[in-house]
Coordinates of N, CA and C in Angstrom, one line a residue:
X178 N 125.7 130.3 81.8 CA 124.4 130.7 82.3 C 123.8 131.8 81.4
X179 N 122.5 131.8 81.2 CA 121.8 132.7 80.3 C 121.9 134.1 80.9
X180 N 121.9 135.1 80.1 CA 121.9 136.5 80.5 C 120.6 136.9 81.2
X181 N 119.5 136.2 80.9 CA 118.2 136.5 81.6 C 117.8 135.2 82.3
X182 N 117.4 135.4 83.5 CA 116.8 134.3 84.3 C 115.3 134.6 84.5
X183 N 114.5 133.7 84.0 CA 113.0 133.9 84.1 C 112.5 133.1 85.3
X184 N 111.6 133.7 86.1 CA 111.0 133.1 87.2 C 110.1 131.9 86.8
X185 N 109.3 132.1 85.8 CA 108.4 131.1 85.4 C 107.9 131.5 84.0
X186 N 107.2 130.5 83.3 CA 106.6 130.8 82.0 C 105.2 131.4 82.1
X187 N 104.7 131.5 83.3 CA 103.3 132.0 83.5 C 103.2 133.4 84.0
X188 N 104.0 134.3 83.4 CA 103.9 135.8 83.8 C 104.8 136.2 84.8
X189 N 105.8 135.4 85.2 CA 106.7 135.8 86.2 C 107.7 136.8 85.7
X190 N 108.5 137.5 86.5 CA 109.4 138.5 86.0 C 110.8 137.8 85.7
X191 N 111.6 138.5 85.0 CA 112.9 138.0 84.6 C 114.0 138.9 85.2
X192 N 115.1 138.2 85.5 CA 116.3 138.9 86.0 C 117.4 138.9 85.0
X193 N 117.8 140.0 84.5 CA 118.9 140.2 83.6 C 120.2 140.1 84.3
X194 N 121.2 139.6 83.6 CA 122.6 139.5 84.2 C 123.5 140.5 83.4
X195 N 122.8 141.5 82.7 CA 123.6 142.5 82.0 C 123.8 143.6 82.9
X196 N 125.1 143.9 83.3 CA 125.4 144.8 84.3 C 125.0 146.3 84.0
X197 N 124.3 146.9 84.9 CA 123.9 148.3 84.8 C 123.0 148.6 83.6
X198 N 122.2 147.6 83.2 CA 121.3 147.8 82.1 C 119.9 147.6 82.6
X199 N 119.2 148.6 83.1 CA 117.9 148.4 83.7 C 116.8 147.9 82.8
X200 N 115.9 147.1 83.3 CA 114.7 146.7 82.6 C 113.5 147.1 83.4
X201 N 112.5 147.5 82.8 CA 111.2 147.8 83.5 C 110.2 146.7 83.3
X202 N 109.7 146.2 84.4 CA 108.8 145.1 84.3 C 107.5 145.4 85.1
X203 N 106.4 144.9 84.7 CA 105.1 145.0 85.4 C 105.0 143.9 86.4
X204 N 105.1 144.2 87.7 CA 105.0 143.3 88.8 C 103.9 143.8 89.7
X205 N 102.9 143.1 89.9 CA 101.8 143.5 90.7 C 101.1 144.7 90.3
X206 N 101.1 145.0 89.0 CA 100.4 146.2 88.5 C 101.3 147.4 88.6
X207 N 102.5 147.3 89.0 CA 103.5 148.4 89.1 C 104.6 148.2 88.2
X208 N 105.1 149.3 87.6 CA 106.3 149.2 86.8 C 107.5 149.4 87.7
X209 N 108.3 148.3 87.7 CA 109.4 148.2 88.6 C 110.7 148.1 87.7
X210 N 111.6 149.0 88.0 CA 112.9 149.0 87.2 C 113.9 148.1 88.0
X211 N 114.4 147.1 87.3 CA 115.3 146.1 87.9 C 116.7 146.3 87.2
X212 N 117.7 146.5 88.0 CA 119.1 146.7 87.5 C 120.0 145.7 88.1
X213 N 120.8 145.0 87.3 CA 121.8 144.0 87.8 C 123.0 144.9 88.1
X214 N 123.5 144.8 89.4 CA 124.7 145.5 89.8 C 126.0 144.7 89.7
X215 N 125.9 143.4 89.5 CA 127.1 142.6 89.5 C 127.1 141.7 90.8
X216 N 128.2 141.3 91.2 CA 128.4 140.5 92.4 C 128.7 141.4 93.6
X217 N 128.1 141.1 94.7 CA 128.4 141.9 95.9 C 129.7 141.3 96.6
X218 N 130.1 141.8 97.8 CA 131.3 141.4 98.4 C 131.3 140.0 98.8
X219 N 130.2 139.3 98.8 CA 130.1 137.9 99.1 C 130.1 137.0 97.9
X220 N 130.2 137.7 96.7 CA 130.2 137.0 95.4 C 128.8 136.6 94.9
X221 N 127.7 137.2 95.5 CA 126.4 136.9 95.1 C 125.9 137.9 94.1
X222 N 125.2 137.4 93.0 CA 124.6 138.3 92.0 C 123.6 139.2 92.8
X223 N 123.6 140.5 92.4 CA 122.8 141.4 93.2 C 122.0 142.4 92.2
X224 N 120.8 142.6 92.5 CA 119.9 143.5 91.7 C 119.3 144.5 92.7
X225 N 119.0 145.7 92.1 CA 118.4 146.8 92.8 C 117.1 147.1 92.1
X226 N 116.0 147.4 92.9 CA 114.7 147.6 92.3 C 114.2 149.0 92.7
X227 N 113.7 149.7 91.7 CA 113.2 151.1 91.8 C 111.8 151.2 91.3
X228 N 111.1 152.1 91.8 CA 109.8 152.5 91.2 C 110.1 153.2 89.9
X229 N 109.6 152.8 88.8 CA 109.9 153.4 87.5 C 109.2 154.7 87.3
X230 N 108.1 155.0 88.0 CA 107.4 156.2 87.9 C 107.9 157.3 88.8
X231 N 108.3 157.0 89.9 CA 108.9 157.9 90.9 C 110.2 157.4 91.4
X232 N 111.2 158.2 91.5 CA 112.5 157.7 91.9 C 112.6 157.4 93.4
X233 N 112.1 156.2 93.8 CA 112.4 155.7 95.1 C 112.7 154.2 95.1
X234 N 113.6 153.9 96.1 CA 114.1 152.5 96.2 C 113.0 151.6 96.7
X235 N 112.8 150.4 96.0 CA 111.9 149.4 96.5 C 112.6 148.4 97.3
X236 N 113.8 148.0 96.8 CA 114.5 146.9 97.6 C 115.8 146.5 96.8
X237 N 116.5 145.5 97.5 CA 117.6 144.9 96.9 C 117.5 143.4 97.0
X238 N 117.9 142.7 95.9 CA 117.7 141.3 95.8 C 119.1 140.7 95.5
X239 N 119.5 139.7 96.3 CA 120.7 138.9 96.1 C 120.4 137.4 96.0
X240 N 121.1 136.8 95.1 CA 120.9 135.4 94.9 C 121.9 134.6 95.8
X241 N 121.4 133.9 96.8 CA 122.2 133.1 97.7 C 122.2 131.6 97.3
X242 N 122.8 130.8 98.1 CA 122.9 129.4 97.8 C 121.6 128.6 97.9
X243 N 120.7 129.0 98.8 CA 119.4 128.3 99.0 C 118.2 129.0 98.4
X244 N 118.4 130.2 97.8 CA 117.3 131.0 97.3 C 117.8 132.4 97.2
X245 N 116.8 133.3 97.2 CA 117.1 134.7 97.1 C 116.9 135.4 98.5
X246 N 117.7 136.5 98.7 CA 117.5 137.3 99.9 C 117.0 138.7 99.4
X247 N 115.9 139.1 99.9 CA 115.3 140.3 99.4 C 115.1 141.3 100.6
X248 N 115.8 142.4 100.5 CA 115.6 143.5 101.5 C 114.7 144.5 100.9
X249 N 113.5 144.6 101.5 CA 112.4 145.4 100.9 C 112.1 146.6 101.8
X250 N 112.1 147.7 101.2 CA 111.8 149.0 101.9 C 110.3 149.1 102.1
X251 N 109.8 149.3 103.3 CA 108.4 149.4 103.6 C 108.1 150.7 104.4
X252 N 106.9 151.0 104.6 CA 106.6 152.2 105.4 C 106.9 152.1 106.8
X253 N 107.1 150.8 107.3 CA 107.5 150.5 108.7 C 109.0 150.3 108.8
X254 N 109.7 150.4 107.7 CA 111.2 150.1 107.8 C 111.6 149.0 106.8
X255 N 112.7 148.5 107.0 CA 113.2 147.4 106.1 C 112.7 146.1 106.5
X256 N 112.2 145.3 105.5 CA 111.7 144.0 105.8 C 112.7 143.0 105.0
X257 N 113.3 142.1 105.7 CA 114.2 141.2 105.1 C 113.6 139.8 104.9
X258 N 113.6 139.3 103.7 CA 113.2 138.0 103.3 C 114.4 137.2 103.0
X259 N 114.6 136.1 103.6 CA 115.8 135.3 103.4 C 115.5 133.9 102.8
X260 N 116.3 133.5 101.8 CA 116.2 132.1 101.2 C 114.8 131.9 100.7
X261 N 114.3 132.8 99.8 CA 113.0 132.7 99.3 C 113.1 132.5 97.7
X262 N 112.0 132.0 97.1 CA 112.0 131.8 95.7 C 111.6 133.2 95.0
X263 N 111.8 133.2 93.7 CA 111.4 134.4 92.9 C 109.9 134.6 93.0
X264 N 109.1 133.5 93.0 CA 107.7 133.7 93.1 C 107.3 134.4 94.4
X265 N 108.0 134.1 95.5 CA 107.8 134.7 96.8 C 108.2 136.2 96.7
X266 N 109.3 136.5 96.0 CA 109.7 137.9 95.8 C 108.6 138.7 95.1
X267 N 108.0 138.0 94.1 CA 106.9 138.6 93.3 C 105.7 138.9 94.2
X268 N 105.4 138.0 95.1 CA 104.3 138.2 96.0 C 104.6 139.3 97.0
X269 N 105.8 139.4 97.4 CA 106.2 140.5 98.4 C 106.1 141.9 97.7
X270 N 106.2 141.9 96.4 CA 106.1 143.1 95.6 C 104.7 143.4 95.2
X271 N 103.8 142.5 95.6 CA 102.4 142.8 95.3 C 101.8 142.1 94.1
X272 N 102.6 141.1 93.6 CA 102.2 140.4 92.3 C 101.6 139.1 92.5

């Protein structure tokens, strides 16, 4: 598998598989730092997302069997999106 997984050819964001090597990407007009952490306890590839301008956690993304699971931090608490596409993750991030 490629080291980088691209959501689409029309401006979607890319997910690197290079462990602990952050990339900063423009998603929804925000610079978001995405870092591949490796595989979690369930064997799923896992990424963490931070605001690149201010150090706060945006969310955690895991690749499951049917799609992606995205735990997004919001002002109302944690919002969990299960089995969604990368384009849906991008929309959840405001893109």
